CSV table of C-alpha atoms in Angstrom, one decimal:
chain,number,residue,atom,x,y,z
Z,1,MET,CA,163.9,214.5,-32.1
Z,2,ALA,CA,163.7,214.6,-28.5
Z,3,SER,CA,161.1,212.0,-26.5
Z,4,LEU,CA,157.7,214.2,-25.5
Z,5,ASN,CA,156.3,213.3,-21.7
Z,6,VAL,CA,153.4,211.4,-22.9
Z,7,GLY,CA,153.7,209.0,-19.8
Z,8,ASN,CA,153.7,205.1,-21.4
Z,9,LEU,CA,151.6,205.4,-24.0
Z,10,GLY,CA,153.8,204.4,-26.9
Z,11,GLU,CA,154.8,201.4,-24.9
Z,12,TYR,CA,151.7,200.6,-24.3
Z,13,LEU,CA,150.1,201.1,-27.7
Z,14,ARG,CA,153.2,198.5,-28.7
Z,15,GLU,CA,151.9,196.4,-26.5
Z,16,GLN,CA,148.6,196.1,-27.2
Z,17,ARG,CA,149.5,195.9,-31.0
Z,18,ASN,CA,151.7,192.9,-30.5
Z,19,ALA,CA,149.0,191.2,-28.0
Z,20,ALA,CA,146.2,192.0,-30.9
Z,21,GLN,CA,149.2,190.3,-33.4
Z,22,LEU,CA,149.0,193.0,-35.8
Z,23,SER,CA,152.1,194.8,-37.4
Z,24,LEU,CA,152.7,198.5,-37.4
Z,25,ARG,CA,151.2,198.8,-41.2
Z,26,GLN,CA,148.2,196.8,-39.9
Z,27,LEU,CA,147.5,198.7,-37.3
Z,28,ALA,CA,148.2,201.9,-38.9
Z,29,ASP,CA,145.9,200.9,-41.9
Z,30,ALA,CA,143.2,200.0,-39.7
Z,31,ALA,CA,143.2,203.1,-37.7
Z,32,GLY,CA,143.5,205.2,-40.8
Z,33,VAL,CA,146.9,206.9,-39.9
Z,34,SER,CA,149.8,206.8,-41.6
Z,35,ASN,CA,152.7,204.0,-40.7
Z,36,PRO,CA,155.6,206.8,-39.7
Z,37,TYR,CA,153.3,208.8,-37.6
Z,38,LEU,CA,152.3,205.6,-35.7
Z,39,SER,CA,155.7,204.7,-34.9
Z,40,GLN,CA,156.5,207.8,-33.7
Z,41,ILE,CA,153.9,208.0,-31.3
Z,42,GLU,CA,155.1,204.3,-30.2
Z,43,ARG,CA,158.6,205.8,-29.8
Z,44,GLY,CA,157.2,208.9,-28.0
Z,45,LEU,CA,158.0,211.2,-30.3
Z,46,ARG,CA,154.5,212.5,-31.2
Z,47,LYS,CA,151.8,213.2,-28.9
Z,48,PRO,CA,148.6,211.9,-31.1
Z,49,SER,CA,145.2,213.9,-30.9
Z,50,ALA,CA,142.3,212.5,-28.9
Z,51,ASP,CA,140.7,211.4,-32.4
Z,52,VAL,CA,143.9,209.9,-33.4
Z,53,LEU,CA,143.8,207.6,-30.1
Z,54,GLN,CA,140.3,207.0,-30.8
Z,55,GLN,CA,141.0,205.5,-33.8
Z,56,VAL,CA,143.5,203.5,-32.7
Z,57,ALA,CA,141.7,202.2,-29.7
Z,58,LYS,CA,139.1,201.0,-32.1
Z,59,ALA,CA,141.4,199.0,-34.2
Z,60,LEU,CA,142.9,197.6,-31.4
Z,61,ARG,CA,139.6,197.2,-29.7
Z,62,ILE,CA,140.4,198.7,-26.2
Z,63,SER,CA,139.0,201.2,-24.8
Z,64,ALA,CA,139.9,204.7,-25.9
Z,65,GLU,CA,139.5,206.3,-22.1
Z,66,THR,CA,142.2,204.2,-20.7
Z,67,LEU,CA,144.3,205.6,-24.0
Z,68,TYR,CA,143.4,209.3,-23.2
Z,69,VAL,CA,144.6,208.4,-20.0
Z,70,ARG,CA,148.0,207.5,-20.7
Z,71,ALA,CA,148.3,210.4,-22.9
Z,72,GLY,CA,147.5,212.2,-20.2
Z,73,ILE,CA,144.3,213.9,-22.0
Z,74,LEU,CA,142.0,212.5,-19.2
Z,75,ASP,CA,142.6,211.6,-15.4
Z,76,GLU,CA,142.1,208.6,-14.1
Z,77,ARG,CA,139.2,208.8,-12.3
Z,78,GLU,CA,137.4,210.7,-14.8
Z,79,ARG,CA,138.6,207.6,-16.9
Z,80,GLU,CA,136.2,205.6,-14.1
Z,81,GLU,CA,133.5,207.9,-13.8
Z,82,LEU,CA,133.1,207.7,-17.6
Z,83,GLU,CA,133.2,203.9,-17.7
Z,84,THR,CA,130.7,203.6,-14.9
Z,85,ARG,CA,128.5,205.5,-16.8
Z,86,ALA,CA,128.9,203.7,-19.8
Z,87,VAL,CA,128.3,200.8,-18.0
Z,88,ILE,CA,125.0,201.7,-16.3
Z,89,LEU,CA,123.6,203.4,-19.9
Z,90,ALA,CA,124.6,200.1,-21.7
Z,91,ASP,CA,122.7,197.8,-19.4
Z,92,PRO,CA,119.8,196.3,-21.0
Z,93,SER,CA,118.0,195.4,-17.9
Z,94,ILE,CA,116.9,198.4,-16.8
Z,95,ASN,CA,114.8,201.0,-18.3
Z,96,GLU,CA,115.6,204.6,-19.6
Z,97,ARG,CA,114.0,205.9,-16.0
Z,98,GLN,CA,115.8,203.8,-14.1
Z,99,LYS,CA,119.2,204.5,-15.5
Z,100,ASN,CA,118.8,208.1,-15.1
Z,101,VAL,CA,117.7,207.3,-11.4
Z,102,LEU,CA,120.5,205.3,-11.1
Z,103,LEU,CA,122.8,207.9,-12.6
Z,104,GLN,CA,121.5,210.7,-10.3
Z,105,ILE,CA,122.1,208.5,-7.6
Z,106,TYR,CA,125.5,208.0,-8.3
Z,107,ASP,CA,125.8,211.7,-9.0
Z,108,SER,CA,124.5,212.9,-5.5
Z,109,PHE,CA,127.2,210.0,-4.1
Z,110,ARG,CA,130.1,211.5,-5.7
Z,111,ARG,CA,129.0,215.1,-4.7
Z,112,GLU,CA,128.6,213.7,-1.0
Z,113,ASN,CA,132.2,212.2,-1.7
Z,114,GLY,CA,133.8,215.4,-3.0
Z,115,PHE,CA,134.1,214.3,-6.2
Z,116,VAL,CA,131.6,216.8,-8.0
Z,117,PRO,CA,131.0,220.2,-7.1
Z,118,GLU,CA,127.4,221.1,-6.5
Z,119,GLU,CA,125.4,222.4,-9.6
Z,120,GLU,CA,122.6,224.5,-8.8
Z,121,GLY,CA,119.4,223.5,-10.4
Z,122,THR,CA,120.5,219.8,-11.0
Z,123,PRO,CA,117.8,217.5,-9.1
Z,124,GLY,CA,118.9,215.0,-7.1
Z,125,PRO,CA,118.2,211.5,-6.4
Z,126,ASP,CA,115.1,212.3,-4.1
Z,127,GLU,CA,113.7,214.5,-6.1
Z,128,ALA,CA,114.3,212.3,-9.0
Z,129,LEU,CA,112.1,209.3,-7.5
Z,130,LYS,CA,109.5,211.8,-5.8
Z,131,ALA,CA,109.1,212.8,-9.8
Z,132,ASP,CA,109.2,209.4,-10.4
Z,133,ALA,CA,106.6,208.7,-8.3
Z,134,ARG,CA,104.2,211.3,-9.2
Z,135,LYS,CA,104.6,210.0,-13.0
Z,136,ASP,CA,103.6,206.3,-11.5
Z,137,ASP,CA,100.7,208.0,-9.7
Z,138,ASN,CA,99.3,209.7,-12.7
Z,139,PRO,CA,99.6,207.7,-15.6
Z,140,HIS,CA,98.4,210.5,-17.9
Z,141,SER,CA,101.1,212.8,-17.4
């Protein structure tokens, strides 16, 4: 069987498995996949689905997005964007309104720098801040 072009996914998985001090069988059990299937992934003979990669990432306690990039499912820039968004959304020190405004500002900078196409009807950060100011001025809305 010829090796598929899945980047260095298999090698990376093996390194992560060894770093976690897990046998192939232990990782397969933890991820809910068969031992032979996981072995084929590590040897570059199989290209796993995003669901399988997510299960393996969870078992290894690593980012699924990193595995998606290595498998060619996700672009590096997309991974960075997802991680940035996840960090903002997970921050317990800011409220939901602040998170939304911060994400809108982030999106506007990405659009300004040519990373995201303009979406019609999407409020920019100025509109979001104005809307929030109106809410603060009218506590009954």
